[in-house]
mmCIF file of C-alpha atoms in Angstrom:
data_model
loop_
_atom_site.group_PDB
_atom_site.id
_atom_site.type_symbol
_atom_site.label_atom_id
_atom_site.label_comp_id
_atom_site.label_asym_id
_atom_site.label_seq_id
_atom_site.Cartn_x
_atom_site.Cartn_y
_atom_site.Cartn_z
ATOM 1 C CA MET R 8 58.702 64.992 -5.928
ATOM 2 C CA GLY R 9 57.518 67.295 -8.622
ATOM 3 C CA THR R 10 60.727 66.807 -10.570
ATOM 4 C CA THR R 11 60.406 63.098 -10.370
ATOM 5 C CA HIS R 12 56.837 63.267 -11.744
ATOM 6 C CA ARG R 13 57.824 65.431 -14.677
ATOM 7 C CA SER R 14 60.727 63.147 -15.447
ATOM 8 C CA GLY R 15 58.349 60.105 -15.605
ATOM 9 C CA VAL R 16 55.984 61.844 -17.995
ATOM 10 C CA SER R 17 58.849 62.753 -20.309
ATOM 11 C CA LYS R 18 60.091 59.189 -20.310
ATOM 12 C CA LYS R 19 56.634 57.845 -21.308
ATOM 13 C CA SER R 20 56.400 60.364 -24.153
ATOM 14 C CA ASN R 21 59.789 59.307 -25.496
ATOM 15 C CA ASP R 22 58.790 55.624 -25.301
ATOM 16 C CA ARG R 23 55.565 56.320 -27.249
ATOM 17 C CA ALA R 24 57.492 58.201 -29.946
ATOM 18 C CA ARG R 25 59.986 55.366 -30.316
ATOM 19 C CA PHE R 26 57.107 52.870 -30.637
ATOM 20 C CA ILE R 27 55.433 54.902 -33.377
ATOM 21 C CA ILE R 28 58.694 55.306 -35.293
ATOM 22 C CA THR R 29 59.497 51.607 -34.941
ATOM 23 C CA ALA R 30 56.019 50.600 -36.159
ATOM 24 C CA PHE R 31 56.257 52.925 -39.158
ATOM 25 C CA MET R 32 59.703 51.615 -40.079
ATOM 26 C CA GLY R 33 58.372 48.064 -39.757
ATOM 27 C CA MET R 34 55.527 48.840 -42.147
ATOM 28 C CA VAL R 35 57.952 50.362 -44.665
ATOM 29 C CA PHE R 36 60.296 47.408 -44.339
ATOM 30 C CA GLY R 37 57.406 44.984 -44.757
ATOM 31 C CA TYR R 38 56.207 46.799 -47.853
ATOM 32 C CA PHE R 39 59.608 46.497 -49.519
ATOM 33 C CA ILE R 40 59.791 42.809 -48.628
ATOM 34 C CA GLY R 41 56.374 42.303 -50.212
ATOM 35 C CA VAL R 42 57.438 44.095 -53.367
ATOM 36 C CA SER R 43 60.664 42.118 -53.558
ATOM 37 C CA PHE R 44 58.913 38.729 -53.172
ATOM 38 C CA PRO R 45 55.538 38.886 -55.039
ATOM 39 C CA SER R 46 55.284 35.113 -55.350
ATOM 40 C CA VAL R 47 55.285 34.433 -51.620
ATOM 41 C CA SER R 48 52.447 31.997 -50.898
ATOM 42 C CA LEU R 49 49.942 33.069 -48.311
ATOM 43 C CA THR R 50 49.670 29.499 -47.072
ATOM 44 C CA ASN R 51 53.383 29.466 -46.169
ATOM 45 C CA MET R 52 52.734 32.364 -43.858
ATOM 46 C CA HIS R 53 50.352 30.221 -41.805
ATOM 47 C CA ILE R 54 47.392 32.515 -42.285
ATOM 48 C CA PRO R 55 44.174 30.784 -41.173
ATOM 49 C CA SER R 56 42.545 28.849 -44.033
ATOM 50 C CA ASN R 57 39.147 30.507 -43.644
ATOM 51 C CA ILE R 58 40.737 33.893 -44.369
ATOM 52 C CA ILE R 59 42.533 32.532 -47.450
ATOM 53 C CA SER R 60 39.330 30.969 -48.830
ATOM 54 C CA SER R 61 37.423 34.193 -48.350
ATOM 55 C CA PHE R 62 40.186 36.153 -50.093
ATOM 56 C CA ASP R 63 40.373 33.732 -53.071
ATOM 57 C CA GLU R 64 36.603 33.695 -53.547
ATOM 58 C CA THR R 65 36.404 37.470 -53.536
ATOM 59 C CA PHE R 66 39.288 37.795 -56.020
ATOM 60 C CA ASN R 67 37.948 35.134 -58.399
ATOM 61 C CA ASN R 68 34.426 36.564 -58.409
ATOM 62 C CA ASP R 69 35.703 40.054 -59.167
ATOM 63 C CA HIS R 70 37.982 38.779 -61.920
ATOM 64 C CA GLN R 71 35.238 36.654 -63.517
ATOM 65 C CA ARG R 72 32.766 39.540 -63.382
ATOM 66 C CA THR R 73 35.303 41.806 -65.109
ATOM 67 C CA VAL R 74 35.895 39.283 -67.927
ATOM 68 C CA ILE R 75 32.175 38.660 -68.499
ATOM 69 C CA ASP R 76 31.406 42.370 -68.527
ATOM 70 C CA ARG R 77 34.010 42.852 -71.259
ATOM 71 C CA MET R 78 32.457 40.242 -73.604
ATOM 72 C CA PRO R 79 30.623 41.972 -76.523
ATOM 73 C CA GLU R 80 27.348 40.173 -76.064
ATOM 74 C CA ASN R 81 27.195 41.251 -72.362
ATOM 75 C CA ARG R 82 28.057 44.901 -72.703
ATOM 76 C CA VAL R 83 25.620 47.368 -71.259
ATOM 77 C CA SER R 84 23.630 49.568 -73.611
ATOM 78 C CA SER R 85 25.927 52.500 -72.914
ATOM 79 C CA ASP R 86 28.845 50.587 -74.519
ATOM 80 C CA THR R 87 29.792 50.828 -78.189
ATOM 81 C CA ALA R 88 28.617 47.310 -79.163
ATOM 82 C CA PRO R 89 26.961 47.175 -82.626
ATOM 83 C CA PRO R 90 23.165 46.885 -82.560
ATOM 84 C CA LYS R 91 21.464 43.655 -83.515
ATOM 85 C CA ILE R 92 20.585 43.462 -87.242
ATOM 86 C CA TYR R 93 17.204 42.544 -88.635
ATOM 87 C CA VAL R 94 16.355 43.659 -92.165
ATOM 88 C CA PRO R 95 12.985 42.220 -93.278
ATOM 89 C CA THR R 96 13.594 43.305 -96.874
ATOM 90 C CA ASN R 97 16.598 40.978 -97.139
ATOM 91 C CA PRO R 98 16.088 37.610 -98.869
ATOM 92 C CA ARG R 99 14.400 35.019 -96.725
ATOM 93 C CA GLY R 100 16.901 33.505 -94.296
ATOM 94 C CA ALA R 101 19.292 36.470 -94.531
ATOM 95 C CA GLU R 102 17.342 38.977 -92.409
ATOM 96 C CA SER R 103 20.072 39.106 -89.753
ATOM 97 C CA LEU R 104 22.783 40.108 -92.246
ATOM 98 C CA PRO R 105 23.737 43.649 -93.250
ATOM 99 C CA PRO R 106 22.356 44.294 -96.761
ATOM 100 C CA GLY R 107 25.786 45.235 -98.056
ATOM 101 C CA ILE R 108 27.099 41.673 -97.632
ATOM 102 C CA ILE R 109 24.287 40.040 -99.613
ATOM 103 C CA VAL R 110 24.807 39.217 -103.283
ATOM 104 C CA SER R 111 21.536 38.024 -104.788
ATOM 105 C CA GLU R 112 22.861 37.109 -108.241
ATOM 106 C CA SER R 113 25.419 34.670 -109.620
ATOM 107 C CA ASP R 114 26.729 33.294 -112.917
ATOM 108 C CA PHE R 115 28.358 30.312 -114.612
ATOM 109 C CA TYR R 116 31.821 31.855 -114.931
ATOM 110 C CA LEU R 117 34.452 29.182 -114.370
ATOM 111 C CA ARG R 118 36.964 29.904 -111.587
ATOM 112 C CA ARG R 119 40.491 28.650 -110.923
ATOM 113 C CA LEU R 120 41.598 26.823 -107.792
ATOM 114 C CA TRP R 121 44.725 28.980 -107.460
ATOM 115 C CA GLY R 122 46.002 32.547 -107.847
ATOM 116 C CA GLU R 123 44.269 35.837 -107.173
ATOM 117 C CA PRO R 124 40.465 35.689 -107.613
ATOM 118 C CA SER R 125 40.483 39.078 -109.326
ATOM 119 C CA GLU R 126 42.663 37.582 -112.073
ATOM 120 C CA ASP R 127 40.503 34.502 -112.754
ATOM 121 C CA LEU R 128 38.528 35.907 -115.662
ATOM 122 C CA LYS R 129 40.342 37.525 -118.539
ATOM 123 C CA ARG R 130 36.998 37.923 -120.285
ATOM 124 C CA LYS R 131 33.436 37.594 -119.045
ATOM 125 C CA PRO R 132 30.959 36.080 -121.531
ATOM 126 C CA LYS R 133 27.969 38.345 -122.155
ATOM 127 C CA TYR R 134 25.514 35.699 -123.356
ATOM 128 C CA LEU R 135 24.540 32.166 -122.335
ATOM 129 C CA VAL R 136 23.871 29.328 -124.785
ATOM 130 C CA THR R 137 22.383 26.074 -123.520
ATOM 131 C CA PHE R 138 21.879 22.828 -125.395
ATOM 132 C CA THR R 139 20.116 19.732 -124.088
ATOM 133 C CA VAL R 140 22.175 16.939 -125.573
ATOM 134 C CA GLY R 141 22.885 13.274 -126.034
ATOM 135 C CA LEU R 142 26.260 11.928 -127.115
ATOM 136 C CA GLU R 143 24.908 10.773 -130.487
ATOM 137 C CA GLN R 144 24.492 14.413 -131.501
ATOM 138 C CA ARG R 145 27.993 15.508 -130.483
ATOM 139 C CA ASP R 146 29.124 16.356 -134.024
ATOM 140 C CA ASN R 147 26.026 18.478 -134.634
ATOM 141 C CA ILE R 148 26.564 20.315 -131.325
ATOM 142 C CA ASP R 149 30.235 20.815 -132.162
ATOM 143 C CA ALA R 150 29.212 22.547 -135.393
ATOM 144 C CA ALA R 151 26.663 24.698 -133.527
ATOM 145 C CA VAL R 152 29.060 25.764 -130.756
ATOM 146 C CA LYS R 153 31.556 26.974 -133.350
ATOM 147 C CA LYS R 154 28.943 29.501 -134.514
ATOM 148 C CA PHE R 155 29.287 31.354 -131.211
ATOM 149 C CA SER R 156 32.249 33.524 -130.214
ATOM 150 C CA ASP R 157 33.982 33.788 -126.830
ATOM 151 C CA ASP R 158 31.264 36.239 -125.806
ATOM 152 C CA PHE R 159 28.972 33.213 -125.353
ATOM 153 C CA GLN R 160 29.137 30.856 -122.379
ATOM 154 C CA ILE R 161 28.260 27.270 -123.370
ATOM 155 C CA LEU R 162 26.184 25.114 -121.003
ATOM 156 C CA LEU R 163 25.314 21.511 -121.877
ATOM 157 C CA PHE R 164 22.482 19.594 -120.223
ATOM 158 C CA HIS R 165 23.149 15.857 -120.663
ATOM 159 C CA TYR R 166 20.060 13.668 -120.673
ATOM 160 C CA ASP R 167 21.948 10.397 -121.371
ATOM 161 C CA GLY R 168 24.576 10.527 -118.613
ATOM 162 C CA TRP R 169 27.585 10.808 -120.965
ATOM 163 C CA THR R 170 29.768 13.817 -120.130
ATOM 164 C CA SER R 171 33.523 13.090 -120.127
ATOM 165 C CA GLU R 172 33.250 11.779 -123.696
ATOM 166 C CA TRP R 173 32.702 15.372 -124.820
ATOM 167 C CA ASP R 174 36.277 16.221 -123.856
ATOM 168 C CA GLN R 175 37.312 15.307 -127.395
ATOM 169 C CA PHE R 176 36.247 18.862 -128.266
ATOM 170 C CA GLU R 177 38.565 21.659 -127.186
ATOM 171 C CA TRP R 178 35.687 23.992 -126.292
ATOM 172 C CA SER R 179 34.201 21.389 -123.929
ATOM 173 C CA GLN R 180 36.930 22.154 -121.391
ATOM 174 C CA ARG R 181 35.471 25.656 -120.979
ATOM 175 C CA ALA R 182 31.822 24.607 -121.081
ATOM 176 C CA VAL R 183 29.599 23.881 -118.085
ATOM 177 C CA HIS R 184 28.176 20.365 -117.976
ATOM 178 C CA VAL R 185 25.059 19.317 -116.050
ATOM 179 C CA SER R 186 24.079 15.661 -116.195
ATOM 180 C CA VAL R 187 20.726 14.231 -115.110
ATOM 181 C CA ARG R 188 19.421 11.238 -117.021
ATOM 182 C CA LYS R 189 16.208 11.259 -119.061
ATOM 183 C CA GLN R 190 15.078 14.854 -118.411
ATOM 184 C CA THR R 191 13.828 17.527 -120.809
ATOM 185 C CA LYS R 192 15.424 20.899 -121.375
ATOM 186 C CA TRP R 193 12.607 22.701 -119.577
ATOM 187 C CA TRP R 194 13.172 20.496 -116.529
ATOM 188 C CA TYR R 195 16.794 21.659 -116.578
ATOM 189 C CA ALA R 196 15.840 25.269 -117.263
ATOM 190 C CA LYS R 197 13.519 25.490 -114.283
ATOM 191 C CA ARG R 198 16.128 24.090 -111.901
ATOM 192 C CA PHE R 199 19.432 25.438 -113.196
ATOM 193 C CA LEU R 200 18.538 28.663 -115.018
ATOM 194 C CA HIS R 201 16.919 30.631 -112.213
ATOM 195 C CA PRO R 202 16.876 34.335 -113.174
ATOM 196 C CA ASP R 203 19.227 35.199 -110.294
ATOM 197 C CA ILE R 204 21.737 32.619 -111.545
ATOM 198 C CA VAL R 205 21.772 33.808 -115.167
ATOM 199 C CA ALA R 206 21.487 37.518 -114.378
ATOM 200 C CA ALA R 207 25.029 38.145 -115.626
ATOM 201 C CA TYR R 208 24.017 37.327 -119.214
ATOM 202 C CA GLU R 209 22.186 39.751 -121.480
ATOM 203 C CA TYR R 210 20.567 36.980 -123.553
ATOM 204 C CA ILE R 211 19.874 33.299 -122.864
ATOM 205 C CA PHE R 212 19.641 30.741 -125.682
ATOM 206 C CA ILE R 213 17.729 27.560 -124.789
ATOM 207 C CA TRP R 214 18.209 25.362 -127.822
ATOM 208 C CA ASP R 215 17.582 21.807 -128.983
ATOM 209 C CA GLU R 216 20.420 19.621 -130.225
ATOM 210 C CA ASP R 217 19.135 18.976 -133.764
ATOM 211 C CA LEU R 218 19.496 22.386 -135.393
ATOM 212 C CA GLY R 219 21.420 22.955 -138.596
ATOM 213 C CA VAL R 220 23.377 26.208 -138.282
ATOM 214 C CA GLU R 221 25.059 26.640 -141.639
ATOM 215 C CA HIS R 222 23.358 30.032 -142.173
ATOM 216 C CA PHE R 223 23.615 31.258 -138.581
ATOM 217 C CA ASN R 224 26.097 33.502 -136.769
ATOM 218 C CA GLY R 225 25.679 34.183 -133.047
ATOM 219 C CA GLN R 226 27.228 37.648 -133.001
ATOM 220 C CA LYS R 227 25.176 38.894 -135.951
ATOM 221 C CA TYR R 228 22.039 37.454 -134.412
ATOM 222 C CA ILE R 229 22.584 39.453 -131.206
ATOM 223 C CA GLN R 230 23.098 42.622 -133.247
ATOM 224 C CA LEU R 231 19.741 42.188 -134.980
ATOM 225 C CA VAL R 232 17.908 41.351 -131.754
ATOM 226 C CA LYS R 233 19.202 44.560 -130.169
ATOM 227 C CA LYS R 234 18.500 46.603 -133.295
ATOM 228 C CA HIS R 235 14.832 45.537 -133.384
ATOM 229 C CA GLY R 236 14.283 45.499 -129.620
ATOM 230 C CA LEU R 237 13.283 41.833 -129.381
ATOM 231 C CA GLU R 238 12.851 40.488 -125.859
ATOM 232 C CA ILE R 239 11.942 36.993 -127.086
ATOM 233 C CA SER R 240 13.108 35.735 -130.460
ATOM 234 C CA GLN R 241 14.248 32.791 -132.510
ATOM 235 C CA PRO R 242 16.079 32.344 -135.799
ATOM 236 C CA GLY R 243 13.867 31.841 -138.805
ATOM 237 C CA LEU R 244 13.267 28.251 -139.898
ATOM 238 C CA GLU R 245 14.104 27.094 -143.373
ATOM 239 C CA PRO R 246 10.945 25.527 -144.899
ATOM 240 C CA ASN R 247 11.236 21.746 -144.881
ATOM 241 C CA ASN R 248 9.466 18.774 -143.374
ATOM 242 C CA GLY R 249 10.389 19.995 -139.887
ATOM 243 C CA LEU R 250 8.319 23.170 -140.118
ATOM 244 C CA THR R 251 5.161 23.110 -138.003
ATOM 245 C CA TRP R 252 4.110 26.770 -137.855
ATOM 246 C CA GLN R 253 4.012 29.090 -140.842
ATOM 247 C CA MET R 254 4.639 32.045 -138.545
ATOM 248 C CA THR R 255 8.202 30.933 -137.792
ATOM 249 C CA LYS R 256 9.129 30.294 -141.425
ATOM 250 C CA ARG R 257 12.030 32.377 -142.700
ATOM 251 C CA ARG R 258 11.125 35.300 -144.948
ATOM 252 C CA GLY R 259 13.815 36.158 -147.392
ATOM 253 C CA ASP R 260 12.918 39.819 -147.937
ATOM 254 C CA ARG R 261 13.605 41.238 -144.450
ATOM 255 C CA GLU R 262 15.796 41.057 -141.338
ATOM 256 C CA VAL R 263 13.021 40.401 -138.816
ATOM 257 C CA HIS R 264 9.266 39.836 -138.872
ATOM 258 C CA LYS R 265 6.879 40.361 -135.957
ATOM 259 C CA ASN R 266 3.513 39.793 -137.612
ATOM 260 C CA THR R 267 1.850 36.394 -137.710
ATOM 261 C CA ASP R 268 0.605 34.674 -140.823
ATOM 262 C CA GLU R 269 -0.700 31.199 -140.132
ATOM 263 C CA LYS R 270 -2.716 28.445 -141.716
ATOM 264 C CA PRO R 271 -6.479 29.107 -141.931
ATOM 265 C CA GLY R 272 -8.148 28.543 -138.587
ATOM 266 C CA TRP R 273 -4.909 28.375 -136.607
ATOM 267 C CA CYS R 274 -5.010 31.964 -135.310
ATOM 268 C CA SER R 275 -8.250 33.454 -134.073
ATOM 269 C CA ASP R 276 -6.549 36.597 -132.742
ATOM 270 C CA PRO R 277 -3.011 37.725 -133.707
ATOM 271 C CA HIS R 278 -2.601 39.280 -130.240
ATOM 272 C CA LEU R 279 -3.417 36.080 -128.351
ATOM 273 C CA PRO R 280 -1.463 32.820 -127.996
ATOM 274 C CA PRO R 281 -0.343 30.946 -129.919
ATOM 275 C CA CYS R 282 -0.047 33.748 -132.452
ATOM 276 C CA ALA R 283 1.086 36.447 -130.004
ATOM 277 C CA ALA R 284 3.716 34.063 -128.593
ATOM 278 C CA PHE R 285 4.869 32.769 -131.932
ATOM 279 C CA VAL R 286 8.364 31.691 -130.941
ATOM 280 C CA GLU R 287 8.692 27.912 -130.822
ATOM 281 C CA ILE R 288 10.349 25.996 -128.017
ATOM 282 C CA MET R 289 13.054 24.418 -130.205
ATOM 283 C CA ALA R 290 15.363 27.486 -130.437
ATOM 284 C CA PRO R 291 14.099 30.395 -128.289
ATOM 285 C CA VAL R 292 16.294 33.294 -127.215
ATOM 286 C CA PHE R 293 15.311 35.426 -124.201
ATOM 287 C CA SER R 294 16.581 38.746 -122.950
ATOM 288 C CA ARG R 295 17.587 38.813 -119.301
ATOM 289 C CA GLU R 296 14.436 40.769 -118.404
ATOM 290 C CA ALA R 297 12.110 38.542 -120.426
ATOM 291 C CA TRP R 298 13.569 35.362 -118.960
ATOM 292 C CA ARG R 299 12.805 36.579 -115.452
ATOM 293 C CA CYS R 300 9.152 36.695 -116.526
ATOM 294 C CA VAL R 301 9.130 33.509 -118.585
ATOM 295 C CA TRP R 302 10.785 31.476 -115.822
ATOM 296 C CA HIS R 303 7.689 32.277 -113.775
ATOM 297 C CA MET R 304 5.465 31.355 -116.758
ATOM 298 C CA ILE R 305 4.496 34.942 -117.603
ATOM 299 C CA GLN R 306 4.442 36.048 -121.244
ATOM 300 C CA PRO R 307 5.741 39.535 -122.144
ATOM 301 C CA ALA R 308 3.919 41.826 -124.562
ATOM 302 C CA HIS R 309 3.661 40.461 -128.080
ATOM 303 C CA GLU R 310 5.208 43.541 -129.679
ATOM 304 C CA LYS R 311 8.676 42.530 -128.481
ATOM 305 C CA ILE R 312 8.552 39.001 -129.885
ATOM 306 C CA GLY R 313 9.872 38.274 -133.352
ATOM 307 C CA VAL R 314 11.616 35.926 -135.768
ATOM 308 C CA VAL R 315 15.075 36.849 -137.076
ATOM 309 C CA ASP R 316 14.791 35.962 -140.757
ATOM 310 C CA SER R 317 18.307 36.828 -141.917
ATOM 311 C CA GLN R 318 19.847 34.394 -139.413
ATOM 312 C CA TRP R 319 18.104 31.078 -139.874
ATOM 313 C CA VAL R 320 18.463 27.439 -138.884
ATOM 314 C CA VAL R 321 17.184 24.079 -140.084
ATOM 315 C CA HIS R 322 15.183 21.842 -137.772
ATOM 316 C CA GLN R 323 16.537 18.379 -138.482
ATOM 317 C CA VAL R 324 13.784 16.589 -136.531
ATOM 318 C CA ILE R 325 15.939 13.974 -134.827
ATOM 319 C CA PRO R 326 13.854 12.321 -132.077
ATOM 320 C CA SER R 327 16.847 11.485 -129.885
ATOM 321 C CA LEU R 328 15.295 12.499 -126.561
ATOM 322 C CA GLY R 329 12.105 10.639 -127.442
ATOM 323 C CA ASN R 330 14.148 7.451 -127.712
ATOM 324 C CA GLN R 331 15.051 7.824 -124.042
ATOM 325 C CA GLY R 332 11.477 6.782 -123.184
ATOM 326 C CA LYS R 333 10.288 3.312 -122.191
ATOM 327 C CA SER R 334 8.373 0.925 -124.411
ATOM 328 C CA GLU R 335 5.085 -0.075 -122.760
ATOM 329 C CA ASN R 336 1.971 -1.885 -124.007
ATOM 330 C CA GLY R 337 3.480 -2.426 -127.435
ATOM 331 C CA LYS R 338 4.134 1.299 -127.973
ATOM 332 C CA SER R 339 7.464 2.694 -129.134
ATOM 333 C CA PRO R 340 9.503 4.708 -126.594
ATOM 334 C CA TRP R 341 8.875 7.987 -128.437
ATOM 335 C CA GLN R 342 5.099 7.405 -128.383
ATOM 336 C CA GLY R 343 5.137 7.208 -124.596
ATOM 337 C CA VAL R 344 7.132 10.438 -124.419
ATOM 338 C CA ARG R 345 4.675 12.184 -126.769
ATOM 339 C CA GLU R 346 1.676 11.040 -124.731
ATOM 340 C CA ARG R 347 3.335 12.257 -121.538
ATOM 341 C CA CYS R 348 3.901 15.676 -123.127
ATOM 342 C CA ARG R 349 0.242 15.983 -124.069
ATOM 343 C CA SER R 350 -0.862 14.837 -120.624
ATOM 344 C CA GLU R 351 1.362 17.359 -118.829
ATOM 345 C CA TRP R 352 0.188 20.158 -121.118
ATOM 346 C CA ALA R 353 -3.432 19.364 -120.278
ATOM 347 C CA GLN R 354 -2.561 19.307 -116.554
ATOM 348 C CA PHE R 355 -0.878 22.688 -116.847
ATOM 349 C CA GLN R 356 -3.916 24.201 -118.548
ATOM 350 C CA ASP R 357 -6.129 22.886 -115.746
ATOM 351 C CA ARG R 358 -3.781 24.285 -113.089
ATOM 352 C CA LEU R 359 -3.742 27.684 -114.788
ATOM 353 C CA ALA R 360 -7.531 27.788 -115.055
ATOM 354 C CA ASP R 361 -7.922 26.747 -111.406
ATOM 355 C CA ALA R 362 -5.423 29.408 -110.303
ATOM 356 C CA ASP R 363 -7.335 32.084 -112.239
ATOM 357 C CA LYS R 364 -10.617 31.056 -110.625
ATOM 358 C CA ALA R 365 -9.116 30.996 -107.130
ATOM 359 C CA TYR R 366 -7.615 34.464 -107.522
ATOM 360 C CA LEU R 367 -10.818 35.986 -108.924
ATOM 361 C CA ALA R 368 -12.815 34.425 -106.105
ATOM 362 C CA GLN R 369 -10.385 35.846 -103.560
ATOM 363 C CA ILE R 370 -10.835 39.396 -104.843
ATOM 364 C CA GLY R 371 -14.596 38.956 -105.232
ATOM 365 C CA LYS R 372 -14.783 38.940 -109.021
ATOM 366 C CA SER R 373 -15.741 35.365 -109.646
#
């Protein structure tokens, strides 16, 4: 009996061992089948649908969470994402940009539509010359432009709407043309000659169209302005019927004059306007630094203002812009323009006086 009992125990042990080995081999075999057929659909294996749905939901959620976590805007603070940028000293509207990408100045250099940008400009003009023009004065402007070398960029403001007709001149192809009908040169200057736009130019000429330039040379003029340290200047005026101020009259015995000699009663103080600012508006020339002040209506010190006598022009007194006015109440067009000028000058004086009073009141010194 004892032998029989031992024999039964041994048989059960062998059966258990075979079961374990068979199960292990089945797992191995199943693994290799799974590796060999990765595209087997779970639904074809008749797994209950609730298990499949639970599996898919878990997988999709994990995958979506991984993708979202990897997006730059959702990285945790321990990641290497760049910090948000806010630079209050940047120009208004550009506070969220890195300062190194901001370029605050521009120019009127003409660019090509093809080729390498670095090869666009064989030569960069150093100075800017602007004329406010009508087509009737094209020959006079042609003569004036030829007094300036390639160092000068030409910009024409057209008050009569004619622009393509200037293409008869070879230099016009390289000039910049801005056309707005019936506007003055100071209207153009305020809108198109912002200091940041013309910062590339050392000097800015803002000239009328009716100047005779037989005795003028642009390059020599610049040399004299630099030699005498003039921030605001103009060429001397040849005495004729177009001369209004004695202080701007050409003096034949010197290169430049800075002192003011005027008609009796016209200058109460040589250091105050109009004598301190004795450059007329017909042919002024501004340094880059001075123009940044003048554009904001601020006058520089009088010591750096002067008339270049050895480079002079003739004011031909051609009222072409005045003829762009409108005849009303029996008055000629130019009379209406002249009255408007006087009215706006009076308004400006009132505005300036009111601004002074408001500022003094604000700081308690009224």
